[in-house]
mmCIF file of C-alpha atoms in Angstrom:
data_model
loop_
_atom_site.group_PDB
_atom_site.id
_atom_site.type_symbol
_atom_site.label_atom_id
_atom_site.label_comp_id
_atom_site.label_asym_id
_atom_site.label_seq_id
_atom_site.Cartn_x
_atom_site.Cartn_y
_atom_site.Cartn_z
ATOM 1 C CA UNK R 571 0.000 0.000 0.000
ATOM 2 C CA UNK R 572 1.515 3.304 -0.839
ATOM 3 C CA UNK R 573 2.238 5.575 1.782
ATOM 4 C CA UNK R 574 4.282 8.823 2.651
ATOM 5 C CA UNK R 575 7.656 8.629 3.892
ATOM 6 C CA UNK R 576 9.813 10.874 5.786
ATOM 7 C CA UNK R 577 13.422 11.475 6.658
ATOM 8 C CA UNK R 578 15.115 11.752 9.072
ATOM 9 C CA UNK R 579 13.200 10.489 11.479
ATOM 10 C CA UNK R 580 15.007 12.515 14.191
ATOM 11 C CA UNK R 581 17.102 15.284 14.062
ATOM 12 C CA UNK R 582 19.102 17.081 16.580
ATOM 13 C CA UNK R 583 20.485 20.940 15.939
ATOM 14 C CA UNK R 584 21.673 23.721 17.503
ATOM 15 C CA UNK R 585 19.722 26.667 17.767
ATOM 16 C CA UNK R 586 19.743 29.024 15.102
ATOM 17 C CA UNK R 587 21.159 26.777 12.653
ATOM 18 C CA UNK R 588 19.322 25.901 9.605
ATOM 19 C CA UNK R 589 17.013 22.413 9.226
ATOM 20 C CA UNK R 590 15.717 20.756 6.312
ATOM 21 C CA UNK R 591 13.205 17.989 6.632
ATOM 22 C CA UNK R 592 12.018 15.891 3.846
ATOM 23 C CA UNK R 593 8.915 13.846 2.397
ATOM 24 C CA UNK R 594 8.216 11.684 -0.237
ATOM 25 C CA UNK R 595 4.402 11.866 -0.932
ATOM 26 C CA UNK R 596 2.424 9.100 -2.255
ATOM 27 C CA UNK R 597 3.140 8.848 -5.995
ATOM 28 C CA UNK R 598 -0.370 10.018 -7.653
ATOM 29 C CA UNK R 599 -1.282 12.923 -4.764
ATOM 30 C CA UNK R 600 -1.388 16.552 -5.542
ATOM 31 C CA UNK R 601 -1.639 18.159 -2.932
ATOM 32 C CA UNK R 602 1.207 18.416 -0.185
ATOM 33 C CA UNK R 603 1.258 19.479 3.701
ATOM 34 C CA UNK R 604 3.493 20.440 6.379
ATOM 35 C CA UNK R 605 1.998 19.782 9.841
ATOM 36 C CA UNK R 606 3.782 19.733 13.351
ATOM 37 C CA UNK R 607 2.715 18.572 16.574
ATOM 38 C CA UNK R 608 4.621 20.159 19.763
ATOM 39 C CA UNK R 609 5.142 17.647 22.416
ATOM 40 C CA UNK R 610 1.433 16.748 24.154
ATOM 41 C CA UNK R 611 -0.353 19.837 22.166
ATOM 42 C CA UNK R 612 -2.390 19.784 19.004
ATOM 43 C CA UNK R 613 -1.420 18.636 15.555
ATOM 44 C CA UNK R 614 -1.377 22.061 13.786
ATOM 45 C CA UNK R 615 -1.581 22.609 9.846
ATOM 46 C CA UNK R 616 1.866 24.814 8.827
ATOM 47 C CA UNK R 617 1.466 25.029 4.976
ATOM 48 C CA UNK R 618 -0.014 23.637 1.486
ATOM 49 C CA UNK R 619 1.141 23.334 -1.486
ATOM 50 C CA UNK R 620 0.096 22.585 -5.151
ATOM 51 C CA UNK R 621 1.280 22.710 -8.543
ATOM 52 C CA UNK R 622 4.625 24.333 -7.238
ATOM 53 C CA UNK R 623 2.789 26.919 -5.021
ATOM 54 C CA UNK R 624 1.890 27.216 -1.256
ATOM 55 C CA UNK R 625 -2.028 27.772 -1.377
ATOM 56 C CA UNK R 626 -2.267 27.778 1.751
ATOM 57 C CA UNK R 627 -0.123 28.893 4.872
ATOM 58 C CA UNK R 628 -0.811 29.559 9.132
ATOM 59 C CA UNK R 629 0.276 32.371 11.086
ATOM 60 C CA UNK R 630 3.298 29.945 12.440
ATOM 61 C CA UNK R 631 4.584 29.730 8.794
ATOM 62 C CA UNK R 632 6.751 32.920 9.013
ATOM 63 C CA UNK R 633 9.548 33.797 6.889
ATOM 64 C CA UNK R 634 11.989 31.370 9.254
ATOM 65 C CA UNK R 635 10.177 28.151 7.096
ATOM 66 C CA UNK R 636 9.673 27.413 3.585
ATOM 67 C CA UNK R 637 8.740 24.672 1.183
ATOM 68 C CA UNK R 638 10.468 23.121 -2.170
ATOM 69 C CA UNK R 639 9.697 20.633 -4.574
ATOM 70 C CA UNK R 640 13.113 20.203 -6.009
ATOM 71 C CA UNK R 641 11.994 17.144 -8.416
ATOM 72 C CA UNK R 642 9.398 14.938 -9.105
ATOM 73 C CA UNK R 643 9.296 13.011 -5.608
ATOM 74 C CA UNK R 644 10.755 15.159 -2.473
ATOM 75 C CA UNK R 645 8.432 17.931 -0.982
ATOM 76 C CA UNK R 646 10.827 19.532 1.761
ATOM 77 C CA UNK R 647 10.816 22.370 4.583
ATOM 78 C CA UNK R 648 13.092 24.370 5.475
ATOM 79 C CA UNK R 649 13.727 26.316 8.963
ATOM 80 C CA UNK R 650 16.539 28.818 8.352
ATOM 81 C CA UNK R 651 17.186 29.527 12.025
ATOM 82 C CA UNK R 652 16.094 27.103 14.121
ATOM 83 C CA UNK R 653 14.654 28.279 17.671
ATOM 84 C CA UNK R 654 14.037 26.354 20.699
ATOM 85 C CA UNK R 655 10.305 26.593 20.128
ATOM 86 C CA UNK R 656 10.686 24.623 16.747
ATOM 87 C CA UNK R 657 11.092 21.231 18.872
ATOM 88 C CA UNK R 658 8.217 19.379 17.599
ATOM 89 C CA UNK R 659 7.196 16.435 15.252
ATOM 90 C CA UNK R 660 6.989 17.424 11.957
ATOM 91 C CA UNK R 661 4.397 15.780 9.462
ATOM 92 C CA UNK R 662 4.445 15.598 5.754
ATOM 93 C CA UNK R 663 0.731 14.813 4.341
ATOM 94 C CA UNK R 664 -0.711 14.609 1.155
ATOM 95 C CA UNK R 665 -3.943 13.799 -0.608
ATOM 96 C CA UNK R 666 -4.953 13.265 -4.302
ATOM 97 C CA UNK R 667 -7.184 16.370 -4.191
ATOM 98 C CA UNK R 668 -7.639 19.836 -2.072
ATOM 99 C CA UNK R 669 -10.923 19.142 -0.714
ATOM 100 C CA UNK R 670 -13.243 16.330 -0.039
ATOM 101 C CA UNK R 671 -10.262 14.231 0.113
ATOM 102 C CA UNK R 672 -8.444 12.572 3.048
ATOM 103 C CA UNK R 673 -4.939 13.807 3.633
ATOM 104 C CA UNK R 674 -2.209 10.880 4.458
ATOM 105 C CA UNK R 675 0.164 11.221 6.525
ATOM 106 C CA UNK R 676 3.661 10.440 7.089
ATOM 107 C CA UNK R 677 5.559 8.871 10.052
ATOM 108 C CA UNK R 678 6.809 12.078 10.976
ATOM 109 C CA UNK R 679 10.171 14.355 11.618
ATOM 110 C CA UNK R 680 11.194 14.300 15.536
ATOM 111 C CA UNK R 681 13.108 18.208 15.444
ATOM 112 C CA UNK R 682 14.968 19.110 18.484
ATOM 113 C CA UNK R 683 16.689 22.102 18.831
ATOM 114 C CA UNK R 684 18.933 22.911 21.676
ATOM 115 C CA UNK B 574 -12.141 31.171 13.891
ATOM 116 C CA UNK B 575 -12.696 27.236 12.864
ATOM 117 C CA UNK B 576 -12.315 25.285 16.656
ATOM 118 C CA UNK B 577 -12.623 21.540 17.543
ATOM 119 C CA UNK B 578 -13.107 20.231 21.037
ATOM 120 C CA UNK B 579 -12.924 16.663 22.001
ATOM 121 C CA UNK B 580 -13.755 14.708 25.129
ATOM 122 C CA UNK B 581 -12.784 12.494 27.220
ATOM 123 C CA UNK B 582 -9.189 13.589 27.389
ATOM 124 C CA UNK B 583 -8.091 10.502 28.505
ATOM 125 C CA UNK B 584 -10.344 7.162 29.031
ATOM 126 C CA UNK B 585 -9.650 4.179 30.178
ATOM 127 C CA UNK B 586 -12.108 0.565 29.371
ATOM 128 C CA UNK B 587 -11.630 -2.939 30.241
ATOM 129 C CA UNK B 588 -11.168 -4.953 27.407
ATOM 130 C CA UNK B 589 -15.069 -6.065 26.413
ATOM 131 C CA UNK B 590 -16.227 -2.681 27.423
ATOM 132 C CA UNK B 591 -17.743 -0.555 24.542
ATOM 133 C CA UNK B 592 -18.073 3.297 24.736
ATOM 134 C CA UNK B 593 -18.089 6.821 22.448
ATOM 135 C CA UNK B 594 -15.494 9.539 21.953
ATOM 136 C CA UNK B 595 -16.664 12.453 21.326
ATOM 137 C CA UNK B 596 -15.883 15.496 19.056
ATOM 138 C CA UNK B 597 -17.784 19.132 19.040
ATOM 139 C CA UNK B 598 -17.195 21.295 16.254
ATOM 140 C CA UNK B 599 -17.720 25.282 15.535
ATOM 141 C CA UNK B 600 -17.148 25.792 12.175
ATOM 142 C CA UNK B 601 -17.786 28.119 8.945
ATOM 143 C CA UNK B 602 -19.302 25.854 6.172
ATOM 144 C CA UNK B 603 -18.363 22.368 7.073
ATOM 145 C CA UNK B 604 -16.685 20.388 4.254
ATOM 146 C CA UNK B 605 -15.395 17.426 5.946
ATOM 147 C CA UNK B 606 -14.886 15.693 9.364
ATOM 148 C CA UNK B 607 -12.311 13.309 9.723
ATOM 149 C CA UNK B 608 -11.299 10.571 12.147
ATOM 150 C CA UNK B 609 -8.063 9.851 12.614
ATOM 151 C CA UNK B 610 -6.149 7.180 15.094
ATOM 152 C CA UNK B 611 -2.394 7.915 16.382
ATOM 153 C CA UNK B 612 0.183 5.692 18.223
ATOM 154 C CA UNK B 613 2.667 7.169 20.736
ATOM 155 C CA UNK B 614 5.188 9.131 18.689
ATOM 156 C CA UNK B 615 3.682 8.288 14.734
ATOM 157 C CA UNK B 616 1.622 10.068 11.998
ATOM 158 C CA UNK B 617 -1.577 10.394 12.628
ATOM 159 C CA UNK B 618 -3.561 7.367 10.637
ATOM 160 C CA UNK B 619 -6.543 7.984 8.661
ATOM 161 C CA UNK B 620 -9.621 6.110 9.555
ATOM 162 C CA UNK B 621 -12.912 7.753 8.500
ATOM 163 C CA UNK B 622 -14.391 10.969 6.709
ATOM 164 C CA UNK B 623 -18.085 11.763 7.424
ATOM 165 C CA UNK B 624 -19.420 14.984 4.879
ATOM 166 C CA UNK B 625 -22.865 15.673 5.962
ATOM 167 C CA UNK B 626 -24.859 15.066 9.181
ATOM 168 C CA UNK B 627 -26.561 11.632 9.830
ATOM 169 C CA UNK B 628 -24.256 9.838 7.708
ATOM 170 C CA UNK B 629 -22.626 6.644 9.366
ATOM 171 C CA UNK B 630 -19.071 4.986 8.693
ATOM 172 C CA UNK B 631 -18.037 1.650 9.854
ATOM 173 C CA UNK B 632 -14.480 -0.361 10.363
ATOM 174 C CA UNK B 633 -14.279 -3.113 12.358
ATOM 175 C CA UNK B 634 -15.250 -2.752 15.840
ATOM 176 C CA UNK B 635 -15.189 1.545 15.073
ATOM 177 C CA UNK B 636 -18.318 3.230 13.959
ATOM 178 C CA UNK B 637 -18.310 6.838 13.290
ATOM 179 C CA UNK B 638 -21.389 9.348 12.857
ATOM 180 C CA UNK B 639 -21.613 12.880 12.511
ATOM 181 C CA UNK B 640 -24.224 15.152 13.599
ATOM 182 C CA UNK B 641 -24.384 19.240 13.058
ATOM 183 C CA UNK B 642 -22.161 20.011 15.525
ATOM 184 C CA UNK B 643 -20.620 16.912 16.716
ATOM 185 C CA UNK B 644 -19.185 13.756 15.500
ATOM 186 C CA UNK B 645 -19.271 10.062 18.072
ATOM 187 C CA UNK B 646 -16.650 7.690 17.627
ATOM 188 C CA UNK B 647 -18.495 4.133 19.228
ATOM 189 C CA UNK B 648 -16.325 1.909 20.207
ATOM 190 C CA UNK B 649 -17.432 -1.895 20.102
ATOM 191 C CA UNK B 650 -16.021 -4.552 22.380
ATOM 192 C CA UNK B 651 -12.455 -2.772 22.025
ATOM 193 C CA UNK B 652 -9.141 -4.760 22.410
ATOM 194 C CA UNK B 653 -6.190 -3.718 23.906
ATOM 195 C CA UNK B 654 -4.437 -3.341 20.507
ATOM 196 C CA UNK B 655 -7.086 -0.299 19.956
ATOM 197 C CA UNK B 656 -5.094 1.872 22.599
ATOM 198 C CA UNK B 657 -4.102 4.649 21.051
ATOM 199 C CA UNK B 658 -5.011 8.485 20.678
ATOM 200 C CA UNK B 659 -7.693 9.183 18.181
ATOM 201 C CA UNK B 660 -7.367 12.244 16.586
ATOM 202 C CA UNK B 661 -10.892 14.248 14.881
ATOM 203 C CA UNK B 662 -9.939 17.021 12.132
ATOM 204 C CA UNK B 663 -12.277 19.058 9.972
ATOM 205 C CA UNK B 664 -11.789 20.998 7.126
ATOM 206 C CA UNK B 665 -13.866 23.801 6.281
ATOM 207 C CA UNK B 666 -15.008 26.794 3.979
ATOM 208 C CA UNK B 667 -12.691 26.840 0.586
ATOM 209 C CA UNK B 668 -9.505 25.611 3.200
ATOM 210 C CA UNK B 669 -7.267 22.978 2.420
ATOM 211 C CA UNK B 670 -5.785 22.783 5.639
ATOM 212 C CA UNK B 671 -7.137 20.265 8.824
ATOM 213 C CA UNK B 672 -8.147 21.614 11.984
ATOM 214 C CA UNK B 673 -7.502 19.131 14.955
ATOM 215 C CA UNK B 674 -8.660 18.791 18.143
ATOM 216 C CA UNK B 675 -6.206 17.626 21.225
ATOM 217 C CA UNK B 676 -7.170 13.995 21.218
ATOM 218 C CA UNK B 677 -8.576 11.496 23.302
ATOM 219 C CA UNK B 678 -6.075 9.012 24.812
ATOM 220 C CA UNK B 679 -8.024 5.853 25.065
ATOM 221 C CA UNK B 680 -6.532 3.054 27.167
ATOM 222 C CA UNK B 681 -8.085 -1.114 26.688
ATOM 223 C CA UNK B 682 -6.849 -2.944 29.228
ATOM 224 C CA UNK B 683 -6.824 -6.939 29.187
#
């Protein structure tokens, strides 16, 4: 069954450094998501992205984070300066359409930033 | 402002023992409400969407149904192996983006 992948599955930086966390979304999907999840706190949506775009971004998706498809496969995010308060699981999601249509996730980026 | 409020917390059952999660919604144009299951320190895993109110999905001993402004998640005869935190999400309006709500951490013991 085709699923969403993510690497690494931990990573471990130094504050202020830069990250960059990548996904491989399920072959046929369209649509692609950043998510994190601080430890025992909500999952929270960061971004969206489609046909090379973001669509869709939160209020935590500052100018610190952005996305990249660099080919055909790998969706990625960047944090240029990592802050303590970026510690958190990072999910990659994706679905074959925008709406209507369940998103997938991945297993997930553990980021911890000292 | 889109917000999704779940209950219990946290419950705990005795293997055998069925019972309902629930999930209260306030939200601008409902498109989708999702049901999602996660184990400690994974993705969330995608169980069940539910569009419009009285409809009914069903997996296994799980049976989700929505309402206008909540969703139950019945649990039937649960297992120990259906410990985990199950996660409801909506998406709403023209958004892309899911909207969670904290979980409920449900605990089967044998």
């Amino acid at each position: 069954e085709p699923e969403v992948t993510q690497t690494p599955s931990h990573q471990v930086t130094q504050m202020g450094q830069e990250v960059i966390l990548r996904c491989v979304p399920i072959s046929n999907h369209l649509y692609f998501y950043w998510y994190r999840q601080i430890l025992g706190q909500k999952v929270e949506f960061l971004v969206s992205f489609y046909n090379n775009e973001i669509s869709e971004k939160s209020e935590i998706f500052d100018d610190q984070f952005s996305v990249e498809r660099p080919d055909g496969s790998n969706f990625t995010l960047k944090i240029r300066s990592t802050k303590l308060e970026d510690s958190a699981m990072y999910f990659c999601a994706s679905t074959l359409a925008g709406r209507y249509n369940e998103q997938f996730f991945g297993p997930g980026t553990r980021l911890t930033v000292l | 402002e889109d917000q999704v409020t779940q209950s219990p917390e946290a419950l705990r059952l005795q293997e055998g023992e069925s019972s309902s999660l629930n999930c209260s919604y306030t939200v601008s144009g409902l498109r989708g409400l999702f049901w999602y299951r996660q184990d400690p320190g994974k993705g969330p895993e995608f169980l069940f969407t539910l569009y419009s109110a009285g409809e009914e999905k069903e997996k296994e001993r799980l049976k989700a149904t929505l309402t206008k402004k909540e969703s139950f998640l019945h649990i039937t005869a649960p297992k120990p192996e259906d410990s985990a935190t199950y996660l409801c999400a909506v998406q709403a309006g023209g958004a892309q983006k899911l909207v969670f709500g904290q979980g409920t951490r449900l605990t089967i013991n044998p």
